[in-house]
Tab-separated table of C-alpha atoms in Angstrom:
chain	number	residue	atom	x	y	z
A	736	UNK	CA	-1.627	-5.291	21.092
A	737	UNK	CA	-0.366	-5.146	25.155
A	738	UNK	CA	3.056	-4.542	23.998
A	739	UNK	CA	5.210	-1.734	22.679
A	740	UNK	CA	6.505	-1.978	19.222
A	741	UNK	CA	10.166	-2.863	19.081
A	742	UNK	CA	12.592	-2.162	16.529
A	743	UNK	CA	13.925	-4.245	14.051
A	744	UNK	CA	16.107	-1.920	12.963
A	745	UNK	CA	18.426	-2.941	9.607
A	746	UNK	CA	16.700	-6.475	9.582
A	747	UNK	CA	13.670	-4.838	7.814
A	748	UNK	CA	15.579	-4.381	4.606
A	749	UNK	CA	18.047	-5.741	2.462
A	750	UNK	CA	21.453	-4.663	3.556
A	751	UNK	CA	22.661	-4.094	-0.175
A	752	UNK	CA	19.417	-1.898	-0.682
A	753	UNK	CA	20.759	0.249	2.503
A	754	UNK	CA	23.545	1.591	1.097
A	755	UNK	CA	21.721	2.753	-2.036
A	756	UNK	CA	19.424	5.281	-0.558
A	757	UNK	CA	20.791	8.265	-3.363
A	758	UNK	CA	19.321	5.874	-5.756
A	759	UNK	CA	15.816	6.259	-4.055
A	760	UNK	CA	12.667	7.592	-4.718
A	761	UNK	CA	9.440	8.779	-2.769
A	762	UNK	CA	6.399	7.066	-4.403
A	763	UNK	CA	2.832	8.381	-4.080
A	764	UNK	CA	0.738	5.459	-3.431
A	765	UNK	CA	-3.044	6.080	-3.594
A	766	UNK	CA	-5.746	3.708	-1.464
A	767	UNK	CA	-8.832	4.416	-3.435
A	768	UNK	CA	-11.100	1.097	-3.010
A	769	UNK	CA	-13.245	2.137	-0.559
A	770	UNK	CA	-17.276	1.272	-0.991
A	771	UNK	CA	-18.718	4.604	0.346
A	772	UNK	CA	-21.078	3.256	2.616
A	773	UNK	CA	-20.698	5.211	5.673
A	774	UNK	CA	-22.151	8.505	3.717
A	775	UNK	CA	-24.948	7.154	2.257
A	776	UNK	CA	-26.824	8.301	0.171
A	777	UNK	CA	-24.732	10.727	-0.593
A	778	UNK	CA	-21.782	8.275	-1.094
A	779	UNK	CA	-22.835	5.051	-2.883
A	780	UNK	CA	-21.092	1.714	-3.216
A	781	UNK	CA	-20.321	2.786	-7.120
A	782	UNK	CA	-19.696	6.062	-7.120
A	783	UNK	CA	-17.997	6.399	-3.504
A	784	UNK	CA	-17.125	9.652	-1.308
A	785	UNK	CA	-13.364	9.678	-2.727
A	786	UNK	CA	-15.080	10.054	-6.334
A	787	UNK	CA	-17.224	12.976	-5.214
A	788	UNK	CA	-16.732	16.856	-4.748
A	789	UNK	CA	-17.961	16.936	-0.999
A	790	UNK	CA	-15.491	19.626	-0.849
A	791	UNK	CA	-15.513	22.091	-3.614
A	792	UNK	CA	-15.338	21.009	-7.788
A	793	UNK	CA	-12.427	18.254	-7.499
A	794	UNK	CA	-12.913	14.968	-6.086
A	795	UNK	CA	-11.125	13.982	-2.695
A	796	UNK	CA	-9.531	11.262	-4.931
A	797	UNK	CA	-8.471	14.455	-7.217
A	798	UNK	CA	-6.847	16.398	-4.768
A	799	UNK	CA	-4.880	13.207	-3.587
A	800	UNK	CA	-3.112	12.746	-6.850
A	801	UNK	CA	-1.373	16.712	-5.690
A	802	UNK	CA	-0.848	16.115	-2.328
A	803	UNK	CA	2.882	15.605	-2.597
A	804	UNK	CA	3.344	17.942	-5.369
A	805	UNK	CA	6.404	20.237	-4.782
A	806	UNK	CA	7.711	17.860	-1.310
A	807	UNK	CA	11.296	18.635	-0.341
A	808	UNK	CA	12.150	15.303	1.377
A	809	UNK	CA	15.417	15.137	0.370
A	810	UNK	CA	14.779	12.367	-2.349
A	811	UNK	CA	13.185	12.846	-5.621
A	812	UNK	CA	9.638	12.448	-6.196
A	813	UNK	CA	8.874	10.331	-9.032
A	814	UNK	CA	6.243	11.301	-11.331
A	815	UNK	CA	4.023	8.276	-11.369
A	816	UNK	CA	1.140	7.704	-9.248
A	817	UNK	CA	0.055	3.930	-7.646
A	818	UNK	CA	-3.539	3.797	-6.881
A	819	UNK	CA	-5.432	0.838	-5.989
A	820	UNK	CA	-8.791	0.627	-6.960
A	821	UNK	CA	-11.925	-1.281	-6.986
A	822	UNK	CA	-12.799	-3.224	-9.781
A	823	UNK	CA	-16.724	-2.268	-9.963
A	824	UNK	CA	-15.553	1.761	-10.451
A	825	UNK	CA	-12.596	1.543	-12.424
A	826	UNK	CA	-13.889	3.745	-14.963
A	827	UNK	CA	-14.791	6.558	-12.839
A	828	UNK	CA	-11.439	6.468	-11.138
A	829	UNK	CA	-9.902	5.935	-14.331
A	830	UNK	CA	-11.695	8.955	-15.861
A	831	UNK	CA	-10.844	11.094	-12.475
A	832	UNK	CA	-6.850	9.884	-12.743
A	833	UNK	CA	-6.798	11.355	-15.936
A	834	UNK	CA	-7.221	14.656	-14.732
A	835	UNK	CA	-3.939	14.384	-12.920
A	836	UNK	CA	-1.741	14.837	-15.956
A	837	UNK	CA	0.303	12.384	-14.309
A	838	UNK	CA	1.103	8.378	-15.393
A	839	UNK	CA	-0.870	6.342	-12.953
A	840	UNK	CA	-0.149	2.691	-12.464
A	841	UNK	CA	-3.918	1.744	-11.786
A	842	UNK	CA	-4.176	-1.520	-9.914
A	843	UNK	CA	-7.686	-3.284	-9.774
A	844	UNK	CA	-8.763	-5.125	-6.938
A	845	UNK	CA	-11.423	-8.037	-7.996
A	846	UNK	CA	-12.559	-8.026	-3.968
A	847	UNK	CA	-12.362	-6.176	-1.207
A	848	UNK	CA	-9.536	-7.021	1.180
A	849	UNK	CA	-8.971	-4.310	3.176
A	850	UNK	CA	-5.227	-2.239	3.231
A	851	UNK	CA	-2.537	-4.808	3.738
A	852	UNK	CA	-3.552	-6.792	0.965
A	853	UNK	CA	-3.498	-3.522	-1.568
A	854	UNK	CA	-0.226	-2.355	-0.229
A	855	UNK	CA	1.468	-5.485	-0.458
A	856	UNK	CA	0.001	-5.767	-4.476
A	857	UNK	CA	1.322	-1.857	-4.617
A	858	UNK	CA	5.036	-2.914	-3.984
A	859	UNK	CA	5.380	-5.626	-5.837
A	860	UNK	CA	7.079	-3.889	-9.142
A	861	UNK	CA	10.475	-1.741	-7.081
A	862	UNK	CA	11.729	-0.621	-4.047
A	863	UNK	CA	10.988	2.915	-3.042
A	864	UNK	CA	9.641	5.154	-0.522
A	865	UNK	CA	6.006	4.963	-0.330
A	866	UNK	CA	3.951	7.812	0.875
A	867	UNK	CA	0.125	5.617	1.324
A	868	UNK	CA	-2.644	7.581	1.153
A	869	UNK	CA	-6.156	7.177	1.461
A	870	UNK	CA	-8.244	8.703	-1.490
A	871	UNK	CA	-10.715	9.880	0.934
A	872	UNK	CA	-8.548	12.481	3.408
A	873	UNK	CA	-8.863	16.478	2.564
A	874	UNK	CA	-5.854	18.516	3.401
A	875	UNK	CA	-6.169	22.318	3.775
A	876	UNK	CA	-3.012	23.465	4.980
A	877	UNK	CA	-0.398	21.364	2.453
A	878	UNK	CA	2.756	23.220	3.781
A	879	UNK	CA	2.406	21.389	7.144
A	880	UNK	CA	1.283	18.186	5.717
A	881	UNK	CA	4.451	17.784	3.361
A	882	UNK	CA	6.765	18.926	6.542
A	883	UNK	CA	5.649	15.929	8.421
A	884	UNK	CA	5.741	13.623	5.232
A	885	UNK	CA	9.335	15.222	4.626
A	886	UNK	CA	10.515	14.012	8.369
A	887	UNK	CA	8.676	10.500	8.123
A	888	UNK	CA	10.548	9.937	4.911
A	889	UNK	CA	13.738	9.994	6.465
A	890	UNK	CA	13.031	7.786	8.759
A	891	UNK	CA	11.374	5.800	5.853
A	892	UNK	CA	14.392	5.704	4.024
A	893	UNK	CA	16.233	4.514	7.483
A	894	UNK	CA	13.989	0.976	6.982
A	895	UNK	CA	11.491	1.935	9.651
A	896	UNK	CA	7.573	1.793	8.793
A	897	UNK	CA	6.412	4.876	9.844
A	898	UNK	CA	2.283	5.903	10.511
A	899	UNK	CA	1.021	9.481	10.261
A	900	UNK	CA	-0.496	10.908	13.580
A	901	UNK	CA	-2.900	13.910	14.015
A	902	UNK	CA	-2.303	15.642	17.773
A	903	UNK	CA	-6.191	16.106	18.659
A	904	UNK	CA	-7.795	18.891	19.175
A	905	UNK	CA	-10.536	17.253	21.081
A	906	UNK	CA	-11.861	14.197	22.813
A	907	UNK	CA	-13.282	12.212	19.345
A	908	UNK	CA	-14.568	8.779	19.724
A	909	UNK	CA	-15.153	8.457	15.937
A	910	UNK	CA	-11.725	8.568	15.268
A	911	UNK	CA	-8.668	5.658	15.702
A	912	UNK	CA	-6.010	6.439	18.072
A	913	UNK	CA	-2.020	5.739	18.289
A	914	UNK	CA	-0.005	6.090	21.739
A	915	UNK	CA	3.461	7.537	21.089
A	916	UNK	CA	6.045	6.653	23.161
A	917	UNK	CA	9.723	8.279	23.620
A	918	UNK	CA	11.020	11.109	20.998
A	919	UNK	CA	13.731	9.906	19.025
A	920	UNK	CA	16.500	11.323	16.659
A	921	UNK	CA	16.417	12.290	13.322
A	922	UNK	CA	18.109	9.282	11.337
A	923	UNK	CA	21.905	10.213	10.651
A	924	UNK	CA	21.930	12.279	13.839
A	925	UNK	CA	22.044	10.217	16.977
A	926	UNK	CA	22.496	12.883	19.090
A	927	UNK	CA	19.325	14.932	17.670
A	928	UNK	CA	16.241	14.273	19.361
A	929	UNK	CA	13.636	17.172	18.632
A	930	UNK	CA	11.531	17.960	21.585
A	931	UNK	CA	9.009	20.465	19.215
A	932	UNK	CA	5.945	18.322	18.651
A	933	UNK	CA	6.075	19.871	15.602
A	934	UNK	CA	9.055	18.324	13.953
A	935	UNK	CA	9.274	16.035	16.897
A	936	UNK	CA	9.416	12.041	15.850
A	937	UNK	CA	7.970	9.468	18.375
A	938	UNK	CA	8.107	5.471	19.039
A	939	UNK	CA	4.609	4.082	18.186
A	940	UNK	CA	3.786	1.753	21.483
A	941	UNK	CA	0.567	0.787	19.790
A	942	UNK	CA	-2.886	1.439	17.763
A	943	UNK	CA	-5.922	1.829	19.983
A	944	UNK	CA	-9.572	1.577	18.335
A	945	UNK	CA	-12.286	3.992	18.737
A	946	UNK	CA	-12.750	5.146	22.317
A	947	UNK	CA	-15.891	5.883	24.522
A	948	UNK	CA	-16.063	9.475	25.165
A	949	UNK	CA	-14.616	9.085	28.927
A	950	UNK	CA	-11.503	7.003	27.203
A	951	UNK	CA	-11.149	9.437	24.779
A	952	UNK	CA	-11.245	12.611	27.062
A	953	UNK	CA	-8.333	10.743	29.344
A	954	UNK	CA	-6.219	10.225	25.856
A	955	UNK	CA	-6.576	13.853	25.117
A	956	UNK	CA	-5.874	14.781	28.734
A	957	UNK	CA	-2.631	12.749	28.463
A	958	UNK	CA	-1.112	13.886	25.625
A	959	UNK	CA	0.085	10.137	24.819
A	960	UNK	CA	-2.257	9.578	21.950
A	961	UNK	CA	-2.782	10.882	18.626
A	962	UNK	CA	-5.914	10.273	16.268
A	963	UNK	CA	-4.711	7.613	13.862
A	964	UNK	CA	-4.665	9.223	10.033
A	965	UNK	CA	-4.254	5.757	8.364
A	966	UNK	CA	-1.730	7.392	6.078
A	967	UNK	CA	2.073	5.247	6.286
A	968	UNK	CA	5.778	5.924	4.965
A	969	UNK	CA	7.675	3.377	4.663
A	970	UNK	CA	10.381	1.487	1.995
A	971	UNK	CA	8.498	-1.057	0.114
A	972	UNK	CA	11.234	-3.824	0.619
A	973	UNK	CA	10.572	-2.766	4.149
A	974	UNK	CA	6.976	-3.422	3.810
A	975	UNK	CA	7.317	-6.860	2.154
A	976	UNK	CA	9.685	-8.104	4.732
A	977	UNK	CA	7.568	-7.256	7.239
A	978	UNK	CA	4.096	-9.027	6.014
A	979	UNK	CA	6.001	-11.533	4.727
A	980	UNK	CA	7.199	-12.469	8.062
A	981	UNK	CA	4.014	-11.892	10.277
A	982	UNK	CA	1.396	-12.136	7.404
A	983	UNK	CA	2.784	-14.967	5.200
A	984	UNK	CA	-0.536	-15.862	3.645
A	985	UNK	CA	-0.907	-12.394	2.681
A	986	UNK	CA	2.205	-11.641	1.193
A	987	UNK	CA	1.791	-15.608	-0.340
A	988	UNK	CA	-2.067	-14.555	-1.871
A	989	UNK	CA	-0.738	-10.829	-2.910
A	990	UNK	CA	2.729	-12.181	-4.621
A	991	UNK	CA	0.806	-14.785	-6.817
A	992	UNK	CA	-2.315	-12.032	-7.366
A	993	UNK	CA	0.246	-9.354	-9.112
A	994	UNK	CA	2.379	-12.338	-11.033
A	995	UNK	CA	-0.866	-14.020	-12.052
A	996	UNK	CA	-2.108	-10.713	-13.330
A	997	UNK	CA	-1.785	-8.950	-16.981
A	998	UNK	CA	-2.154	-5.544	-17.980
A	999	UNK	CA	-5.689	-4.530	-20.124
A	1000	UNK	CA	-5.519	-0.978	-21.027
A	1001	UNK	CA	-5.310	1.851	-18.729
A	1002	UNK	CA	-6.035	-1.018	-16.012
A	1003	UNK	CA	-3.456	-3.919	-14.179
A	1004	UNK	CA	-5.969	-6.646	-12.997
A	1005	UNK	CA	-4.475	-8.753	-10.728
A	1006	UNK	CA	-5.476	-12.644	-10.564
A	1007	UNK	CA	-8.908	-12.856	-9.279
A	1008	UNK	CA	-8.907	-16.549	-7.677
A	1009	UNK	CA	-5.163	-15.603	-6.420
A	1010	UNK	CA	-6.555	-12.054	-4.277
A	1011	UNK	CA	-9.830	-13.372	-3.243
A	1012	UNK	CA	-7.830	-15.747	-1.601
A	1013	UNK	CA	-5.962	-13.381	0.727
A	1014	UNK	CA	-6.673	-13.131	4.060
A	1015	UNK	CA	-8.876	-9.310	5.210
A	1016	UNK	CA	-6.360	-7.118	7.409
A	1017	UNK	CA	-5.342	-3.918	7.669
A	1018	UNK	CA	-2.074	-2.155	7.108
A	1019	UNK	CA	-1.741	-1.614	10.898
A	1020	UNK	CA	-3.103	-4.482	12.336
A	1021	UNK	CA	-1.076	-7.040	9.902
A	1022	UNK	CA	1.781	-5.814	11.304
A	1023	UNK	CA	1.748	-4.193	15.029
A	1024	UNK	CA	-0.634	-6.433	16.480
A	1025	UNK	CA	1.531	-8.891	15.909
A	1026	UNK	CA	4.195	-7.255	17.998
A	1027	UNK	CA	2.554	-8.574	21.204
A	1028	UNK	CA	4.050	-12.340	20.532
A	1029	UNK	CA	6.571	-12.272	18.443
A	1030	UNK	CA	9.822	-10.518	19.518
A	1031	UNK	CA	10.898	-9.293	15.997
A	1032	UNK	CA	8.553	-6.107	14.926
A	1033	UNK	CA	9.086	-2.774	12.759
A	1034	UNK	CA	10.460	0.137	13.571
A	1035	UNK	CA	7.308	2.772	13.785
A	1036	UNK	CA	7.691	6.201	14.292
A	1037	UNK	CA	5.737	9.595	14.453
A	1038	UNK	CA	6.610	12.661	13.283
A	1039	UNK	CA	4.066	15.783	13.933
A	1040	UNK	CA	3.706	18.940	11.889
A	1041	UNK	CA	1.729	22.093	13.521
A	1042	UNK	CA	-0.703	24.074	11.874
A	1043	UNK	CA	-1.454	21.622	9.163
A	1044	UNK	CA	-5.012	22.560	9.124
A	1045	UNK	CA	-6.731	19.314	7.859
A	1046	UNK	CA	-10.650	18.564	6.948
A	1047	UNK	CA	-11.407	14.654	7.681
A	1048	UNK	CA	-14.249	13.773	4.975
A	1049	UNK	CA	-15.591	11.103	7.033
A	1050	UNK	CA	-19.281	10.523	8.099
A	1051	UNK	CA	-19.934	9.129	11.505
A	1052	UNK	CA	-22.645	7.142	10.176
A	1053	UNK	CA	-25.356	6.703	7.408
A	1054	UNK	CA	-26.759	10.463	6.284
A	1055	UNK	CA	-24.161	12.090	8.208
A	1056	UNK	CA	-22.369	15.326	6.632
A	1057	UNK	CA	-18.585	15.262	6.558
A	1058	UNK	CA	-16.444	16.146	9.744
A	1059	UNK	CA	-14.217	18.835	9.960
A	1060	UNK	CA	-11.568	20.059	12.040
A	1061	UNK	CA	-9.240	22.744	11.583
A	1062	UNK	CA	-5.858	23.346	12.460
A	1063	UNK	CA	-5.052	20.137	12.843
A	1064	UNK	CA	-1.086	18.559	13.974
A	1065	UNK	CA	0.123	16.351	11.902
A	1066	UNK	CA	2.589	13.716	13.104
A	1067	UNK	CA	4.728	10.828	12.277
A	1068	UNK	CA	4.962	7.847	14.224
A	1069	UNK	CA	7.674	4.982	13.653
């Protein structure tokens, strides 16, 4: 990924679905199908760090299903929740979603296959604004968080894919990074560009894995890059254009997976032989690092929030306790 992501502006979604954005709605979509290897023993390939209360008496899956509780984005929050989910702890996660008091559309995965694969089986069923999540972040200051969110939705709504950056604190090679690029305006507002990092939204010129320590003191020093949050907002028409067009055999795979599959209970399974079939990729890398050959890419964006204190339950490696870092910047990349 050498080269900046460009924008593809109103070729990322249908142009009849454009002029409907009263009829939309902001979507909580939950990532929970992560094995749980990386805090071992602690975290276990069945029972997982996002199933656990490293943090106090609710899961980190849990307090995911509130995250976007109360969000003023300026388009309604429906009150289902899409979480996709391993197959091997669907009861567990089942038992947890319950908690919510909300209806959950629970989506099994029979294999592993990283994030594009589960997003693109998450927006198969309507167009909306997805918020994705992982199941296994911990937010402490929510105010902040859901101001970012709010500005990366309407950029969202706009047909750009935007990514969820966290202004760092300190040189961290365990993290991801993202390198922003210009500020631009607020969608609707041409002439708006916010300098404030904290309401601020950038280009994204590309994702950057983990550093050494000397690269990562230079990104900090630069103020250019931003740890990488994994969380997205973007339309899911938007979404499906977009892997369909640089990912075809994922989009091909995920389509067939989701028709092939039938609902059993509180649980969708999708077609086993269809999924196991997709091609491994994540959400980022399905889509930007494609941007380096072939001319047409999303729109990506980040918008940053300040004092959104945030706790990172992560483990650097086997036995390790969870990070944490405190108030944290959110921001929004598109």
């Amino acid at each position: 990924m050498t080269a900046p992501v460009t924008a593809a502006s109103a070729d990322t979604q249908p142009r009849e679905a454009a002029s409907a954005h009263v009829k939309l709605k902001v979507h909580p979509v939950i990532l929970a199908g992560g094995s749980g290897t990386r805090l071992w023993p602690m975290s276990r390939e069945q029972h997982p760090k996002q199933l656990i209360g490293l943090l106090g008496d609710e899961s980190l899956l849990q307090s995911t299903t509130r995250r976007l509780d109360g969000l003023d984005a300026g388009y309604p929050l429906t009150g289902q929740l899409v979480v996709v989910a391993n197959e091997e702890q669907r009861f567990t996660t089942a038992e947890q979603l319950r908690t919510s008091g909300k209806p959950t559309r629970l989506i099994l995965e029979p294999v592993g296959r990283d994030t594009a694969p589960a997003l693109t089986v998450a927006t198969q069923d309507e167009d909306g604004i997805m918020v994705v999540m992982p199941a296994d972040h911990a937010v402490t200051d929510i105010e902040g968080f859901q101001a970012a969110v709010a500005a990366g939705v309407q950029h969202a709504a706009a047909g750009q894919i935007v990514t969820m950056g966290i202004v760092p604190t300190r040189a961290e090679t365990g993290y991801g990074y993202i390198r922003i690029g210009d500020a631009i305006a607020t969608p609707g507002n041409p002439d708006e560009v916010r300098q404030d990092v904290s309401v601020a939204a950038h280009k994204l010129d590309r994702f950057v894995e983990k550093p050494h320590l000397e690269l990562a003191q230079r990104y900090v020093q630069s103020h250019e890059y931003w740890w990488n949050s994994g969380i997205f907002i973007m339309r899911a028409s938007t979404w499906l254009k977009a892997i369909r067009h640089f990912q075809p055999a994922i989009y091909e795979a995920c389509a067939a997976a989701y028709e092939g599959g039938k609902a059993d209970g509180d649980f969708f399974r999708l077609q086993r032989d269809a999924f196991g079939a997709s091609p491994s990729n994540s959400i980022d890398y399905a889509v930007w690092s494609s941007s380096a050959t072939i001319r047409t890419s999303p729109r990506a964006w980040s918008c940053p929030c300040r004092r959104a204190g945030r706790t990172w339950a992560r483990g650097t490696r086997s036995g390790t306790s969870p990070r944490k870092t405190q108030s944290t910047t959110w921001a929004a990349a598109a």
